[in-house]
XYZ file of C-alpha atoms in Angstrom:
380
model
C -210.142 105.130 59.351
C -211.332 102.760 62.082
C -211.668 99.221 60.811
C -214.144 96.602 61.944
C -211.888 94.189 63.721
C -214.149 91.190 63.304
C -214.349 91.672 59.542
C -210.599 91.613 59.247
C -209.925 88.468 61.251
C -208.230 86.059 58.861
C -205.958 83.688 60.724
C -207.031 81.222 63.368
C -206.251 81.215 67.019
C -207.546 77.987 68.523
C -211.228 77.947 69.398
C -210.487 76.137 72.598
C -207.254 75.306 74.363
C -206.284 72.297 76.413
C -207.016 72.808 80.100
C -204.004 72.665 82.311
C -202.844 72.700 85.908
C -203.241 75.843 88.006
C -199.869 75.142 89.593
C -197.798 77.872 88.003
C -194.441 76.181 88.470
C -195.615 73.228 86.351
C -196.933 75.258 83.423
C -194.942 75.644 80.266
C -194.840 78.443 77.726
C -197.449 76.864 75.490
C -201.198 76.560 75.440
C -200.943 72.881 76.291
C -199.548 73.620 79.753
C -196.421 71.528 79.235
C -193.930 71.527 82.097
C -191.419 74.321 81.955
C -187.802 73.428 81.491
C -186.079 72.740 84.798
C -183.021 74.588 83.551
C -181.902 77.689 85.403
C -181.331 79.698 82.217
C -185.000 80.700 81.901
C -185.143 84.045 83.647
C -187.924 86.054 85.234
C -186.303 89.136 83.714
C -186.957 89.917 80.056
C -183.914 91.220 78.150
C -184.167 94.766 76.799
C -182.654 93.645 73.475
C -182.258 90.609 71.217
C -185.525 88.958 72.240
C -188.874 88.094 70.647
C -191.784 88.080 73.098
C -194.912 85.942 72.715
C -198.188 85.902 74.643
C -200.704 83.074 74.779
C -203.903 82.584 76.772
C -205.092 79.226 78.038
C -207.893 78.141 80.376
C -207.293 77.046 83.941
C -209.004 74.111 85.568
C -212.375 75.315 86.787
C -212.551 79.037 86.015
C -210.333 81.912 84.999
C -207.457 81.749 82.556
C -203.687 81.995 82.420
C -201.707 84.344 80.203
C -198.165 83.135 79.593
C -195.574 85.589 78.293
C -192.289 84.162 77.005
C -189.032 85.529 75.651
C -187.104 83.783 72.856
C -183.698 84.267 71.317
C -184.535 85.153 67.687
C -181.483 83.306 66.349
C -181.592 80.030 68.283
C -185.197 80.111 69.596
C -183.833 79.300 72.992
C -186.364 80.009 75.749
C -184.832 82.852 77.774
C -187.611 84.426 79.879
C -191.034 83.595 81.262
C -193.872 85.326 83.117
C -197.344 84.081 83.995
C -200.529 85.916 84.931
C -203.568 84.172 86.398
C -206.654 86.205 85.492
C -209.132 86.664 88.358
C -212.536 85.025 87.988
C -214.086 88.486 87.584
C -211.819 89.472 84.673
C -213.659 90.629 81.551
C -212.715 88.089 78.879
C -215.851 87.302 76.892
C -217.004 89.662 74.176
C -219.720 92.160 75.036
C -220.525 94.464 72.129
C -222.378 96.859 74.455
C -219.023 97.964 75.875
C -215.738 99.007 74.287
C -213.375 96.266 73.179
C -210.642 95.196 75.598
C -207.458 93.658 74.219
C -207.454 90.735 76.652
C -210.632 89.551 74.944
C -208.778 89.387 71.644
C -206.190 87.181 73.304
C -208.454 84.946 75.391
C -212.044 84.747 74.215
C -212.839 81.220 72.968
C -214.361 82.229 69.622
C -211.530 84.577 68.682
C -210.302 83.492 65.257
C -207.207 85.648 64.890
C -205.161 88.560 66.057
C -204.380 90.955 63.230
C -201.421 93.317 63.043
C -203.278 96.118 64.774
C -204.433 93.875 67.615
C -200.798 92.990 68.327
C -200.093 96.541 69.496
C -203.157 96.444 71.727
C -202.166 93.115 73.289
C -198.660 94.469 73.934
C -200.210 97.427 75.781
C -201.709 95.059 78.337
C -198.237 94.800 79.894
C -195.564 97.078 81.243
C -192.229 97.095 79.414
C -190.667 94.435 81.654
C -193.742 92.168 81.733
C -193.996 92.332 85.515
C -197.635 93.531 85.474
C -200.723 93.099 83.308
C -203.640 95.533 82.972
C -207.048 93.946 83.554
C -210.719 94.981 83.528
C -212.948 93.268 86.107
C -216.724 93.214 86.455
C -218.625 93.275 89.742
C -221.173 90.429 89.505
C -223.685 92.295 91.696
C -223.573 95.826 90.277
C -222.178 94.969 86.809
C -219.774 97.839 87.307
C -216.396 97.508 85.598
C -213.109 98.434 87.275
C -209.556 98.720 85.973
C -206.478 97.440 87.745
C -203.472 95.215 87.307
C -202.097 91.781 88.095
C -198.602 91.064 89.300
C -196.847 87.756 88.727
C -197.867 86.417 92.126
C -201.495 86.573 90.993
C -202.399 89.560 93.176
C -204.942 91.893 91.575
C -204.849 95.572 92.551
C -208.131 97.376 91.884
C -207.237 100.948 90.924
C -210.870 102.043 90.577
C -211.527 101.096 94.188
C -214.729 101.117 96.179
C -217.411 103.292 94.679
C -219.159 106.083 96.532
C -222.913 106.531 96.317
C -223.631 107.607 92.752
C -222.968 106.251 89.281
C -221.718 102.692 88.883
C -218.144 102.673 87.485
C -217.916 101.755 83.790
C -214.194 101.662 83.119
C -212.911 99.611 80.188
C -210.043 99.218 77.725
C -207.320 98.925 80.388
C -203.809 99.466 79.000
C -200.423 99.967 80.661
C -198.037 102.850 80.166
C -194.798 101.178 79.010
C -192.895 102.456 82.052
C -195.477 100.824 84.344
C -196.438 104.089 86.039
C -200.149 104.129 85.162
C -203.066 102.201 83.723
C -205.068 104.009 81.051
C -208.726 103.322 80.316
C -211.921 104.569 78.708
C -215.099 105.461 80.576
C -218.461 107.090 79.892
C -219.917 110.319 81.255
C -223.280 111.650 80.056
C -223.214 109.361 76.992
C -219.754 110.602 76.018
C -216.691 108.371 76.115
C -213.550 109.727 77.728
C -209.934 108.619 78.137
C -208.247 108.799 81.538
C -205.383 107.288 83.517
C -204.874 106.056 87.079
C -201.362 106.114 88.540
C -200.137 103.032 90.392
C -198.647 105.275 93.088
C -200.647 107.430 95.462
C -204.439 107.398 95.672
C -204.972 106.175 92.056
C -207.300 109.109 91.375
C -208.460 109.215 87.757
C -206.799 111.911 85.638
C -209.066 112.808 82.733
C -207.206 113.250 79.448
C -209.556 113.307 76.462
C -213.205 113.317 75.358
C -214.194 111.269 72.298
C -217.545 110.774 70.656
C -217.408 107.011 71.104
C -214.742 104.416 71.839
C -216.583 101.882 69.683
C -214.473 98.846 68.779
C -211.196 100.763 69.016
C -208.471 99.661 71.415
C -206.556 101.868 73.809
C -202.839 101.590 73.019
C -200.134 103.395 74.975
C -196.824 104.284 73.305
C -193.729 106.280 74.237
C -192.331 107.592 77.511
C -194.062 109.259 79.171
C -197.006 107.325 77.781
C -199.342 108.678 75.133
C -202.651 106.840 74.763
C -204.022 106.269 71.264
C -207.643 105.220 70.794
C -207.389 103.311 67.534
C -206.922 99.843 66.073
C -203.139 100.070 65.884
C -200.381 102.436 66.963
C -196.666 102.444 66.111
C -194.123 105.051 67.174
C -191.309 105.674 64.680
C -187.769 104.684 65.765
C -186.834 108.325 66.365
C -190.030 108.900 68.353
C -191.164 111.768 66.124
C -194.039 110.188 64.189
C -197.064 108.105 65.054
C -198.406 105.575 62.564
C -201.999 104.568 63.199
C -204.779 103.280 60.945
C -202.861 104.104 57.732
C -202.211 107.681 58.823
C -199.045 109.418 59.944
C -199.085 112.122 62.617
C -196.215 114.213 63.861
C -195.645 113.202 67.476
C -196.227 116.019 69.967
C -194.118 115.359 73.051
C -196.584 117.131 75.339
C -199.672 115.306 74.045
C -201.041 112.659 76.388
C -203.922 111.210 74.349
C -204.979 110.877 70.702
C -208.582 110.231 69.694
C -210.245 109.335 66.361
C -210.737 112.985 65.388
C -206.997 113.665 65.518
C -206.189 110.366 63.789
C -208.385 111.403 60.866
C -206.369 114.616 60.501
C -203.180 112.634 59.962
C -201.673 112.263 56.494
C -203.041 109.164 54.782
C -200.555 106.652 53.394
C -201.683 103.863 51.104
C -200.826 100.192 51.335
C -203.414 99.815 48.549
C -206.102 98.244 50.681
C -203.863 96.733 53.332
C -202.643 97.772 56.743
C -199.163 98.226 58.171
C -197.087 95.902 60.357
C -194.826 98.671 61.674
C -191.897 100.960 60.916
C -188.779 99.698 59.126
C -187.026 103.027 59.684
C -188.093 106.636 60.208
C -189.314 106.975 56.599
C -190.591 103.545 55.532
C -193.178 101.080 56.814
C -193.982 97.435 56.140
C -197.297 96.796 54.395
C -199.212 93.764 55.619
C -200.189 90.901 53.304
C -203.498 89.996 54.872
C -205.769 91.917 52.503
C -203.516 92.610 49.554
C -200.347 91.640 47.637
C -201.554 88.027 47.440
C -199.823 87.286 50.717
C -196.510 88.850 49.681
C -195.936 91.974 51.876
C -194.271 95.174 50.562
C -192.328 98.258 51.668
C -193.876 101.727 51.535
C -192.009 105.027 51.592
C -194.275 107.390 53.556
C -193.445 110.396 51.368
C -196.580 111.921 49.786
C -197.844 110.071 46.718
C -195.622 107.022 47.104
C -196.899 103.499 46.432
C -195.732 100.162 47.845
C -192.646 98.612 46.282
C -192.050 95.137 44.858
C -193.354 92.095 46.759
C -191.130 90.807 49.536
C -191.974 87.096 49.655
C -192.503 84.678 46.715
C -195.887 84.109 45.118
C -197.921 81.821 47.396
C -201.420 80.653 48.302
C -201.067 81.133 52.085
C -202.853 83.548 54.383
C -200.026 85.613 55.849
C -200.388 87.953 58.796
C -197.524 90.212 59.860
C -196.902 90.553 63.590
C -193.687 92.339 64.612
C -190.672 94.027 63.015
C -187.111 93.634 64.323
C -185.657 96.676 66.112
C -183.250 97.382 63.243
C -186.035 97.092 60.655
C -184.191 94.376 58.757
C -186.536 91.452 59.494
C -190.123 90.744 60.464
C -192.143 87.853 61.870
C -195.449 86.613 60.507
C -197.973 83.810 60.951
C -198.811 81.834 57.830
C -201.876 79.618 57.373
C -202.615 77.083 54.650
C -205.580 74.824 55.271
C -205.267 73.597 58.849
C -201.490 74.149 58.964
C -200.148 77.217 60.741
C -196.499 78.162 61.062
C -194.429 81.141 62.149
C -191.842 82.610 59.808
C -189.038 85.151 59.956
C -188.180 87.043 56.795
C -185.788 89.727 55.584
C -187.603 93.000 54.934
C -186.503 93.389 51.310
C -188.052 92.366 47.974
C -187.298 88.869 46.762
C -186.683 87.374 50.198
C -187.486 83.777 51.147
C -189.123 83.377 54.554
C -187.546 80.950 57.034
C -189.937 78.792 59.026
C -189.490 78.687 62.785
C -189.148 74.962 63.440
C -191.264 73.449 66.203
C -188.406 72.042 68.238
C -187.277 72.292 71.858
C -189.247 74.603 74.130
C -190.775 76.379 71.141
C -192.555 73.159 70.145
C -194.879 73.540 73.172
C -195.992 77.022 72.159
C -198.558 75.792 69.656
C -199.949 78.057 66.944
C -202.137 80.257 69.145
C -199.424 82.596 70.419
C -199.219 86.238 69.446
C -195.796 87.766 68.775
C -196.127 91.060 70.658
C -192.587 92.464 70.752
C -189.208 92.206 69.078
C -186.468 94.252 70.647
């Protein structure tokens, strides 16, 4: 079932971030804009394995905002990769409840108080697999029309919607990238009906309509798999074997020829119960990790997705923290989460088995500049 994102926000991203220089070669991985390491071992290329990827949004001097994406070695927390995207002044960042939610708002809007497990998958879908491009929605200040397009690392914005002909003002929202970088997906409205479509980066960028839905509401557009399948929901996880889709506590068999999944199809999926909680992702093809945000007293649990199964024993010790799962390791053996107690916020890694003791990620070296506003969006 769709969940009201605002009602589920439980961990704090900073209400405002320290303004920093617009000179990209002097910006660090963190929200404070610290200088990047001068070492040559920080690459522009993100490894395809053995890396945790974080994203953080911070304001620029004057207007606009920067999104920094960084890769970290999950054993040493060495900073191994970096990309930066300067949002154009016309980018849609602030919340507007009259239009569908866009994931960049969850990352950047000043009053955002958290990113929950489902939002992580939406934030990840802002980027292509190699983090060379970022999907963006812009708003024309004269017509109030909204266009979809993408940024490259040089700061160039390519408007895929393009100049409008005489007729209806474009209302395209919820921009999300196909993982292979071939297209940007989006939602739009026709005759009071929301629809899902895609625009290819190659060619004339003509919109290819894919799906009609009653309303996009507060759902995100998340693209998974190759070729991409768009899911209009609050979370979306493809099983390791690519055969099942986990979304909003329901499991659907993955149809290789399906290009888009709307709320009606999600509701037909088989419901699995984390007893009031959500899921962080797949541990293997048959089990998922239950989040601790709304249940288990902050302790997480493993759920076999077979019919009638209930979550197993708690994973982490009894505690009085607010714990929010973010990403699962590619082998399903570990997971990362953000833990809050009072004003203290720390990241932890933990084994995905009952009775485990989480290990805090120490704020040292380059990681110390990241702050506690980053979202862990990928572990591969």
